[in-house]
Short mmCIF file of C-alpha atoms in Angstrom, two decimals:
data_model
loop_
_atom_site.label_atom_id
_atom_site.label_comp_id
_atom_site.label_asym_id
_atom_site.label_seq_id
_atom_site.Cartn_x
_atom_site.Cartn_y
_atom_site.Cartn_z
CA ILE U 1249 -129.53 140.88 -67.72
CA ARG U 1250 -128.37 143.28 -70.36
CA GLU U 1251 -129.30 142.14 -73.82
CA ASP U 1252 -129.09 143.65 -77.26
CA ASP U 1253 -132.45 143.20 -78.97
CA LEU U 1254 -130.80 143.39 -82.39
CA THR U 1255 -128.61 140.33 -81.90
CA LYS U 1256 -129.69 137.02 -80.45
CA ASN U 1257 -127.26 135.34 -78.10
CA ASP U 1258 -126.50 131.62 -78.22
CA LEU U 1259 -128.92 130.71 -75.44
CA CYS U 1260 -131.74 132.61 -77.12
CA GLN U 1261 -131.08 130.83 -80.41
CA LEU U 1262 -130.91 127.44 -78.68
CA ILE U 1263 -134.25 127.99 -76.92
CA GLN U 1264 -135.93 129.27 -80.08
CA ARG U 1265 -134.65 126.29 -82.11
CA GLY U 1266 -135.96 123.95 -79.40
CA ALA U 1267 -139.34 125.71 -79.35
CA PHE U 1268 -139.53 125.42 -83.14
CA LYS U 1269 -139.26 121.64 -82.70
CA ASN U 1270 -141.65 121.70 -79.71
CA PHE U 1271 -138.70 120.74 -77.48
CA VAL U 1272 -138.84 117.16 -78.79
CA ASN U 1273 -135.21 116.58 -77.86
CA GLY U 1274 -135.87 117.79 -74.34
CA PHE U 1275 -134.19 120.56 -72.45
CA HIS U 1276 -130.77 119.10 -71.67
CA ASP U 1277 -128.83 121.42 -74.01
CA VAL U 1278 -130.70 124.46 -72.68
CA ILE U 1279 -129.97 123.43 -69.07
CA LYS U 1280 -126.33 122.77 -69.88
CA MET U 1281 -125.93 126.19 -71.48
CA ILE U 1282 -127.67 127.93 -68.56
CA ASN U 1283 -125.37 126.05 -66.19
CA ASP U 1284 -122.24 126.89 -68.17
CA THR U 1285 -123.03 130.57 -68.71
CA ASN U 1286 -124.46 131.32 -65.26
CA SER U 1287 -122.33 129.13 -62.99
CA THR U 1288 -125.34 127.44 -61.39
CA ARG U 1289 -123.01 124.57 -60.48
CA LEU U 1290 -125.29 121.74 -61.53
CA SER U 1291 -123.48 118.44 -61.83
CA ASP U 1292 -123.96 116.37 -64.98
CA SER U 1293 -126.41 114.12 -63.12
CA GLU U 1294 -128.36 117.15 -61.84
CA GLN U 1295 -128.55 118.54 -65.37
CA SER U 1296 -129.92 115.21 -66.64
CA PHE U 1297 -132.34 114.99 -63.72
CA PHE U 1298 -133.76 118.48 -64.32
CA ALA U 1299 -134.01 117.83 -68.06
CA LYS U 1300 -136.07 114.67 -67.43
CA CYS U 1301 -138.17 116.42 -64.82
CA ILE U 1302 -138.96 119.34 -67.13
CA VAL U 1303 -139.71 117.08 -70.09
CA GLY U 1304 -142.06 115.04 -67.89
CA ASN U 1305 -144.00 118.19 -66.96
CA LYS U 1306 -143.25 120.24 -70.06
CA LEU U 1307 -146.74 121.52 -70.86
CA ASN U 1308 -147.52 122.46 -67.26
CA ILE U 1309 -144.15 124.16 -66.67
CA LEU U 1310 -144.26 126.11 -69.93
CA ARG U 1311 -147.88 127.15 -69.30
CA ARG U 1312 -146.97 128.44 -65.84
CA ILE U 1313 -143.92 130.30 -67.16
CA LYS U 1314 -146.04 131.89 -69.89
CA GLN U 1315 -148.58 133.01 -67.27
CA GLY U 1316 -145.79 134.43 -65.11
CA ASP U 1317 -146.67 132.14 -62.20
CA PRO U 1318 -143.87 132.80 -59.65
CA THR U 1319 -144.53 129.53 -57.80
CA VAL U 1320 -143.14 127.56 -60.75
CA VAL U 1321 -139.61 128.64 -59.75
CA ASN U 1322 -139.88 127.19 -56.25
CA ASP U 1323 -141.65 124.05 -57.49
CA LEU U 1324 -138.91 123.42 -60.01
CA ALA U 1325 -136.19 124.08 -57.42
CA LYS U 1326 -137.84 121.60 -55.00
CA GLU U 1327 -137.76 118.87 -57.65
CA GLY U 1328 -134.01 118.65 -57.08
CA ILE U 1329 -134.56 117.52 -53.51
CA GLN U 1330 -136.95 114.78 -54.62
CA GLY U 1331 -134.28 113.56 -57.02
CA ASN U 1332 -131.76 113.23 -54.17
CA ASN U 1333 -130.01 116.33 -55.44
CA ARG U 1334 -130.26 119.78 -53.90
CA TYR U 1335 -132.77 122.57 -53.80
CA ASN U 1336 -131.53 124.87 -56.55
CA PHE U 1337 -133.48 128.12 -56.60
CA SER U 1338 -130.72 129.85 -58.56
CA PHE U 1339 -130.98 127.42 -61.48
CA ALA U 1340 -134.80 127.35 -61.43
CA SER U 1341 -135.05 131.15 -61.48
CA LYS U 1342 -132.66 131.37 -64.39
CA PHE U 1343 -134.42 128.62 -66.34
CA CYS U 1344 -137.79 130.35 -65.92
CA THR U 1345 -136.28 133.75 -66.76
CA TYR U 1346 -134.67 132.58 -69.98
CA MET U 1347 -137.67 130.52 -71.11
CA SER U 1348 -139.95 133.47 -70.44
CA ARG U 1349 -137.71 135.90 -72.32
CA TYR U 1350 -136.56 133.81 -75.24
CA HIS U 1351 -139.51 131.47 -75.79
CA PHE U 1352 -142.42 133.73 -74.86
CA GLY U 1353 -140.85 137.18 -75.41
CA GLU U 1354 -141.77 138.28 -71.88
CA LYS U 1355 -138.92 140.24 -70.31
CA ASP U 1356 -140.54 141.31 -67.04
CA LYS U 1357 -142.19 138.19 -65.62
CA PHE U 1358 -139.16 136.51 -64.03
CA MET U 1359 -135.80 137.65 -62.72
CA PRO U 1360 -132.77 135.43 -62.16
CA TYR U 1361 -131.75 134.95 -58.55
CA ASP U 1362 -128.05 135.13 -57.88
CA LYS U 1363 -126.48 134.76 -54.44
CA VAL U 1364 -123.48 136.89 -55.42
CA LEU U 1365 -125.83 139.69 -56.41
CA GLN U 1366 -127.80 139.20 -53.18
CA ASN U 1367 -124.61 139.70 -51.19
CA VAL U 1368 -123.29 142.65 -53.21
CA LEU U 1369 -126.49 144.61 -53.93
CA PRO U 1370 -126.79 146.07 -50.40
CA TYR U 1371 -123.37 147.72 -50.80
CA TYR U 1372 -124.43 149.36 -54.05
CA ALA U 1373 -127.72 150.44 -52.51
CA TRP U 1374 -125.85 152.01 -49.59
CA ALA U 1375 -123.31 153.65 -51.91
CA TYR U 1376 -126.04 155.32 -53.95
CA CYS U 1377 -128.76 155.85 -51.34
CA ARG U 1378 -126.70 156.31 -48.15
CA LYS U 1379 -129.87 156.27 -46.10
CA ASP U 1380 -129.21 153.07 -44.23
CA GLU U 1381 -126.37 150.83 -43.18
CA VAL U 1382 -125.39 147.82 -45.25
CA LYS U 1383 -126.22 145.42 -42.40
CA ASN U 1384 -129.80 146.70 -42.41
CA PHE U 1385 -130.17 146.04 -46.14
CA LYS U 1386 -129.14 142.45 -45.52
CA GLN U 1387 -132.05 141.92 -43.14
CA LYS U 1388 -134.32 141.12 -46.09
CA LYS U 1389 -136.18 144.41 -46.01
CA VAL U 1390 -138.89 145.06 -48.53
CA MET U 1391 -137.55 146.70 -51.70
CA LYS U 1392 -139.75 149.78 -51.08
CA THR U 1393 -137.67 150.53 -48.00
CA ILE U 1394 -134.47 150.45 -50.06
CA LEU U 1395 -135.87 152.69 -52.78
CA ARG U 1396 -137.19 155.43 -50.46
#
């Protein structure tokens, strides 16, 4: 995510306004903006479900994000299944990334997962590294192997 530290984007401002009010109005607007700007494809009912879920566990989720606990992403994604929705790792990773960056000022604790990037990254790695074939990059090798 490329960001200009001198200007705050709309999502950053929305999260910081919410934090100022201790997220009393919940997280629905934050989730909607993440969905709209990142194409996480959450339906309106999924957005409402995740907002209620996060509000219900707000202190625990925010504490885990602040600590950089990577298991919070998977736990949040799994909540969708319990709500008769779908497992949405992409949304959960983006939510944790943006909350970590814009609420806690931590830029390196979480990274957004994106399936498009997952599918395209091996081609860029091959184009710049040329040490392996694209099909081998797609076999979920450890990043150290790619960077050698």
